[in-house]
Amino acid sequence: MLSTTTKAIKLVMHLRKMGITDTCVLSALERVPRDLFVPNSQKHDAWEDIALPIGQGQTISQPYVVALMTQALELTDMDKVLEIGTGCGYQAAVLSKIARRVYTIERHKPLLDEAEKRFDQLGIRNITAICADGMQGWPKMGGLEQAPFDKIIVTAAARTAPPDALMTQLKEGGIMVIPVGEPGNQMLRKYERLSDENWAVSDLCPVRFVPLLPEVADQNGAAA
Ligand code: SAH
């Protein structure tokens, strides 16, 4: 049996080989214990470079994709980041190691509750997580506006383009990373807001994500 440290180092070496070069990103993936974010039945594969089921029909992304998306955000320790699709909280935890503050939205309340427990357990204090429809962006709460964000990361796929609310909530000079496309034909895209109306869009790689769905999930309904 390999120790967790050895498994973490093996994963980082693999990510380097796959082309991840940002040392802050590699160090964050080494330090966030992925085994804590997956169900007991999946723990043996927690440090493998594969996506795993996390309940409610959702998945935790493959570490390579987490690393690629995080690297594409070009994070600094001054950044305020918005994540849509908290899931088990793994990507948010990785972001929290590099950015100043992370705001994350999940539409499945049970997933959000579990993610928040993990942040507490790990002593992570710079993540604010809420249950809402992330397609609407971060809501104004108690008269307090958090938008605009330096960076936005969406970990569920939009059908054709990023939701308008998210484009509005990105700062000028900011970067949004988001998978776009129909199931089976999705591309991870980087949107850079060069000025108010001026965007540069580039393709990063083909990916497979669960779809971005509207509204908060019905707790009694089928998993979607
Ligand atoms: N970042 C996650 C990956 C979760 S999978 C992790 O590290 O585990 C994508 C998540 O997006 C799912 O949990 C799904 O419920 C959520 N999601 C889909 N549409 C959403 C929306 N409109 N608002 C908020 N969350 C959404």
Short mmCIF file of C-alpha atoms and ligand atoms in Angstrom, two decimals:
data_model
loop_
_atom_site.label_atom_id
_atom_site.label_comp_id
_atom_site.label_asym_id
_atom_site.label_seq_id
_atom_site.Cartn_x
_atom_site.Cartn_y
_atom_site.Cartn_z
CA MET A 1 0.00 0.00 0.00
CA LEU A 2 1.42 3.38 -1.00
CA SER A 3 1.18 6.21 1.54
CA THR A 4 -0.94 9.27 0.75
CA THR A 5 2.21 11.37 0.37
CA THR A 6 3.63 8.96 -2.21
CA LYS A 7 0.32 8.86 -4.10
CA ALA A 8 0.18 12.68 -4.11
CA ILE A 9 3.75 12.94 -5.45
CA LYS A 10 3.00 10.34 -8.15
CA LEU A 11 -0.06 12.34 -9.23
CA VAL A 12 1.95 15.57 -9.43
CA MET A 13 4.66 13.86 -11.52
CA HIS A 14 1.95 12.59 -13.87
CA LEU A 15 0.41 16.08 -14.17
CA ARG A 16 3.83 17.54 -15.01
CA LYS A 17 4.20 14.95 -17.78
CA MET A 18 0.76 15.90 -19.08
CA GLY A 19 1.94 19.51 -19.47
CA ILE A 20 0.89 21.24 -16.23
CA THR A 21 3.73 23.68 -15.48
CA ASP A 22 2.31 26.19 -12.96
CA THR A 23 4.02 25.27 -9.67
CA CYS A 24 1.27 26.90 -7.55
CA VAL A 25 -1.28 24.63 -9.24
CA LEU A 26 0.86 21.50 -8.83
CA SER A 27 1.49 22.32 -5.18
CA ALA A 28 -2.25 22.92 -4.55
CA LEU A 29 -3.17 19.53 -6.06
CA GLU A 30 -0.48 17.87 -3.96
CA ARG A 31 -1.80 19.47 -0.76
CA VAL A 32 -5.57 18.99 -1.12
CA PRO A 33 -6.40 15.45 0.08
CA ARG A 34 -8.62 14.21 -2.78
CA ASP A 35 -9.47 11.06 -0.76
CA LEU A 36 -11.48 13.27 1.60
CA PHE A 37 -13.69 14.45 -1.26
CA VAL A 38 -14.83 11.10 -2.68
CA PRO A 39 -17.28 8.52 -1.25
CA ASN A 40 -15.78 5.65 0.81
CA SER A 41 -16.44 3.22 -2.04
CA GLN A 42 -14.12 5.26 -4.32
CA LYS A 43 -11.29 6.00 -1.88
CA HIS A 44 -8.92 3.43 -3.36
CA ASP A 45 -8.95 5.40 -6.64
CA ALA A 46 -8.90 8.87 -5.06
CA TRP A 47 -5.35 9.74 -6.21
CA GLU A 48 -5.73 8.25 -9.71
CA ASP A 49 -6.15 10.65 -12.63
CA ILE A 50 -9.78 9.73 -13.23
CA ALA A 51 -13.23 11.29 -12.69
CA LEU A 52 -15.26 9.61 -9.92
CA PRO A 53 -18.96 9.59 -8.91
CA ILE A 54 -19.84 11.82 -5.90
CA GLY A 55 -23.60 11.19 -5.55
CA GLN A 56 -26.72 12.97 -6.93
CA GLY A 57 -25.65 11.72 -10.39
CA GLN A 58 -22.66 14.12 -10.33
CA THR A 59 -18.89 13.57 -10.66
CA ILE A 60 -15.62 14.96 -9.33
CA SER A 61 -13.48 15.92 -12.33
CA GLN A 62 -10.29 14.15 -13.31
CA PRO A 63 -7.29 15.82 -11.54
CA TYR A 64 -5.72 16.69 -14.92
CA VAL A 65 -8.82 18.70 -15.89
CA VAL A 66 -8.90 20.41 -12.46
CA ALA A 67 -5.23 21.33 -12.91
CA LEU A 68 -5.70 22.50 -16.51
CA MET A 69 -8.70 24.70 -15.61
CA THR A 70 -6.93 26.15 -12.57
CA GLN A 71 -3.79 26.87 -14.59
CA ALA A 72 -5.84 28.56 -17.34
CA LEU A 73 -7.25 30.98 -14.75
CA GLU A 74 -3.74 32.45 -14.19
CA LEU A 75 -4.54 32.93 -10.49
CA THR A 76 -2.77 35.28 -8.10
CA ASP A 77 -3.17 35.58 -4.34
CA MET A 78 -5.12 38.83 -4.93
CA ASP A 79 -7.89 37.14 -6.92
CA LYS A 80 -11.55 36.86 -5.98
CA VAL A 81 -12.86 33.78 -7.81
CA LEU A 82 -16.40 32.60 -8.55
CA GLU A 83 -16.97 28.88 -9.11
CA ILE A 84 -20.22 27.45 -10.47
CA GLY A 85 -20.77 23.77 -9.53
CA THR A 86 -19.26 23.17 -6.07
CA GLY A 87 -19.96 19.42 -6.27
CA CYS A 88 -17.86 17.73 -3.59
CA GLY A 89 -15.82 20.91 -3.11
CA TYR A 90 -12.50 19.61 -4.46
CA GLN A 91 -11.98 22.24 -7.17
CA ALA A 92 -12.96 25.00 -4.71
CA ALA A 93 -10.41 23.68 -2.18
CA VAL A 94 -7.71 23.72 -4.87
CA LEU A 95 -8.63 27.32 -5.80
CA SER A 96 -8.61 28.33 -2.11
CA LYS A 97 -4.92 27.41 -1.83
CA ILE A 98 -3.95 29.98 -4.50
CA ALA A 99 -6.60 32.72 -4.67
CA ARG A 100 -7.52 35.26 -2.00
CA ARG A 101 -11.20 34.31 -1.80
CA VAL A 102 -13.47 31.74 -3.43
CA TYR A 103 -17.25 32.07 -3.88
CA THR A 104 -18.90 28.86 -4.99
CA ILE A 105 -22.47 27.92 -5.96
CA GLU A 106 -24.08 24.46 -6.06
CA ARG A 107 -27.69 23.64 -7.02
CA HIS A 108 -27.78 20.35 -5.02
CA LYS A 109 -28.14 21.18 -1.31
CA PRO A 110 -26.89 17.78 -0.01
CA LEU A 111 -23.66 18.11 -2.05
CA LEU A 112 -23.17 21.66 -0.78
CA ASP A 113 -23.65 20.59 2.87
CA GLU A 114 -21.04 17.84 2.50
CA ALA A 115 -18.60 20.19 0.76
CA GLU A 116 -18.93 22.77 3.55
CA LYS A 117 -18.20 20.07 6.16
CA ARG A 118 -15.00 19.22 4.29
CA PHE A 119 -13.88 22.86 4.14
CA ASP A 120 -14.39 23.06 7.94
CA GLN A 121 -12.54 19.80 8.50
CA LEU A 122 -9.58 21.08 6.48
CA GLY A 123 -9.62 24.46 8.22
CA ILE A 124 -10.26 26.29 4.93
CA ARG A 125 -11.64 29.74 5.77
CA ASN A 126 -11.59 31.62 2.46
CA ILE A 127 -14.48 29.83 0.72
CA THR A 128 -18.08 31.08 0.81
CA ALA A 129 -20.51 28.46 -0.52
CA ILE A 130 -24.24 28.80 -1.25
CA CYS A 131 -27.05 26.73 -2.72
CA ALA A 132 -28.50 28.59 -5.71
CA ASP A 133 -28.69 28.61 -9.50
CA GLY A 134 -25.19 29.58 -10.60
CA MET A 135 -26.43 30.50 -14.07
CA GLN A 136 -27.74 33.69 -12.43
CA GLY A 137 -24.30 34.58 -11.06
CA TRP A 138 -23.54 35.47 -7.44
CA PRO A 139 -26.64 37.05 -5.83
CA LYS A 140 -26.55 40.35 -3.98
CA MET A 141 -26.93 39.35 -0.30
CA GLY A 142 -27.91 41.73 2.50
CA GLY A 143 -27.29 44.64 0.14
CA LEU A 144 -23.73 43.39 -0.43
CA GLU A 145 -22.47 42.94 -3.98
CA GLN A 146 -19.48 40.58 -4.53
CA ALA A 147 -19.37 40.91 -8.33
CA PRO A 148 -17.37 41.65 -10.38
CA PHE A 149 -14.95 38.72 -10.01
CA ASP A 150 -11.33 38.55 -11.19
CA LYS A 151 -11.82 34.98 -12.39
CA ILE A 152 -14.81 32.67 -13.00
CA ILE A 153 -14.67 28.88 -13.34
CA VAL A 154 -17.69 26.81 -14.36
CA THR A 155 -17.44 23.06 -13.73
CA ALA A 156 -20.62 22.05 -15.60
CA ALA A 157 -21.13 22.44 -19.34
CA ALA A 158 -23.08 25.29 -20.95
CA ARG A 159 -24.93 24.33 -24.16
CA THR A 160 -23.73 27.10 -26.49
CA ALA A 161 -22.12 29.97 -24.58
CA PRO A 162 -21.46 31.15 -21.01
CA PRO A 163 -24.62 32.41 -19.26
CA ASP A 164 -25.05 36.20 -19.67
CA ALA A 165 -25.04 36.81 -15.91
CA LEU A 166 -21.57 35.27 -15.64
CA MET A 167 -20.21 37.35 -18.51
CA THR A 168 -21.53 40.45 -16.77
CA GLN A 169 -19.99 39.46 -13.42
CA LEU A 170 -16.45 39.06 -14.83
CA LYS A 171 -14.11 42.05 -14.35
CA GLU A 172 -12.46 43.73 -17.32
CA GLY A 173 -9.13 41.95 -17.72
CA GLY A 174 -10.66 38.86 -16.08
CA ILE A 175 -10.66 35.24 -17.24
CA MET A 176 -13.52 32.72 -17.34
CA VAL A 177 -12.91 28.99 -17.95
CA ILE A 178 -15.98 26.98 -18.94
CA PRO A 179 -16.87 23.80 -20.86
CA VAL A 180 -19.25 24.54 -23.73
CA GLY A 181 -21.20 22.18 -25.99
CA GLU A 182 -23.73 19.36 -26.25
CA PRO A 183 -23.11 16.10 -24.32
CA GLY A 184 -20.47 14.11 -26.22
CA ASN A 185 -19.13 17.20 -28.01
CA GLN A 186 -17.86 19.63 -25.39
CA MET A 187 -14.86 21.94 -25.55
CA LEU A 188 -13.15 23.56 -22.58
CA ARG A 189 -12.94 27.27 -23.42
CA LYS A 190 -11.09 30.25 -22.00
CA TYR A 191 -12.89 33.63 -22.26
CA GLU A 192 -10.74 36.68 -21.57
CA ARG A 193 -12.57 39.97 -21.09
CA LEU A 194 -10.16 42.38 -22.77
CA SER A 195 -12.45 45.39 -22.25
CA ASP A 196 -16.15 45.97 -21.58
CA GLU A 197 -17.36 44.48 -24.88
CA ASN A 198 -14.20 42.90 -26.20
CA TRP A 199 -13.54 39.18 -25.57
CA ALA A 200 -10.79 36.76 -26.66
CA VAL A 201 -11.92 33.14 -26.80
CA SER A 202 -9.61 30.13 -27.04
CA ASP A 203 -10.16 26.35 -27.00
CA LEU A 204 -8.23 24.36 -24.38
CA CYS A 205 -9.24 20.73 -24.97
CA PRO A 206 -12.23 18.44 -25.53
CA VAL A 207 -13.87 17.48 -22.22
CA ARG A 208 -16.80 15.59 -20.75
CA PHE A 209 -18.79 17.43 -18.05
CA VAL A 210 -22.29 17.09 -16.60
CA PRO A 211 -24.61 19.79 -17.99
CA LEU A 212 -25.21 23.16 -16.38
CA LEU A 213 -28.87 23.00 -15.32
CA PRO A 214 -31.20 25.85 -14.38
CA GLU A 215 -32.67 26.42 -10.90
CA VAL A 216 -31.94 24.79 -7.56
CA ALA A 217 -32.40 20.98 -7.70
CA ASP A 218 -35.63 19.52 -6.33
CA GLN A 219 -34.55 17.46 -3.29
CA ASN A 220 -37.38 14.96 -3.84
CA GLY A 221 -36.99 14.67 -7.59
CA ALA A 222 -34.80 12.38 -9.68
CA ALA A 223 -31.06 13.04 -9.75
CA ALA A 224 -30.27 15.55 -12.51
N1 SAH B 1 -16.24 21.31 -9.10
C1 SAH B 1 -16.83 20.06 -8.73
C2 SAH B 1 -17.35 19.31 -9.94
C3 SAH B 1 -18.79 19.03 -9.75
S1 SAH B 1 -19.69 18.40 -11.13
C4 SAH B 1 -15.89 19.21 -7.89
O1 SAH B 1 -14.72 19.58 -7.70
O2 SAH B 1 -16.35 18.18 -7.40
C5 SAH B 1 -20.66 19.82 -11.56
C6 SAH B 1 -21.59 20.35 -10.51
O3 SAH B 1 -22.29 21.45 -11.09
C7 SAH B 1 -22.66 19.37 -10.05
O4 SAH B 1 -22.55 19.18 -8.67
C8 SAH B 1 -23.97 20.05 -10.44
O5 SAH B 1 -25.00 19.84 -9.50
C9 SAH B 1 -23.55 21.52 -10.48
N2 SAH B 1 -24.42 22.41 -11.27
C10 SAH B 1 -24.98 22.19 -12.48
N3 SAH B 1 -25.70 23.27 -12.85
C11 SAH B 1 -25.59 24.19 -11.86
C12 SAH B 1 -26.11 25.51 -11.65
N4 SAH B 1 -26.92 26.11 -12.53
N5 SAH B 1 -25.78 26.15 -10.50
C13 SAH B 1 -24.99 25.57 -9.57
N6 SAH B 1 -24.47 24.33 -9.71
C14 SAH B 1 -24.76 23.64 -10.84
#
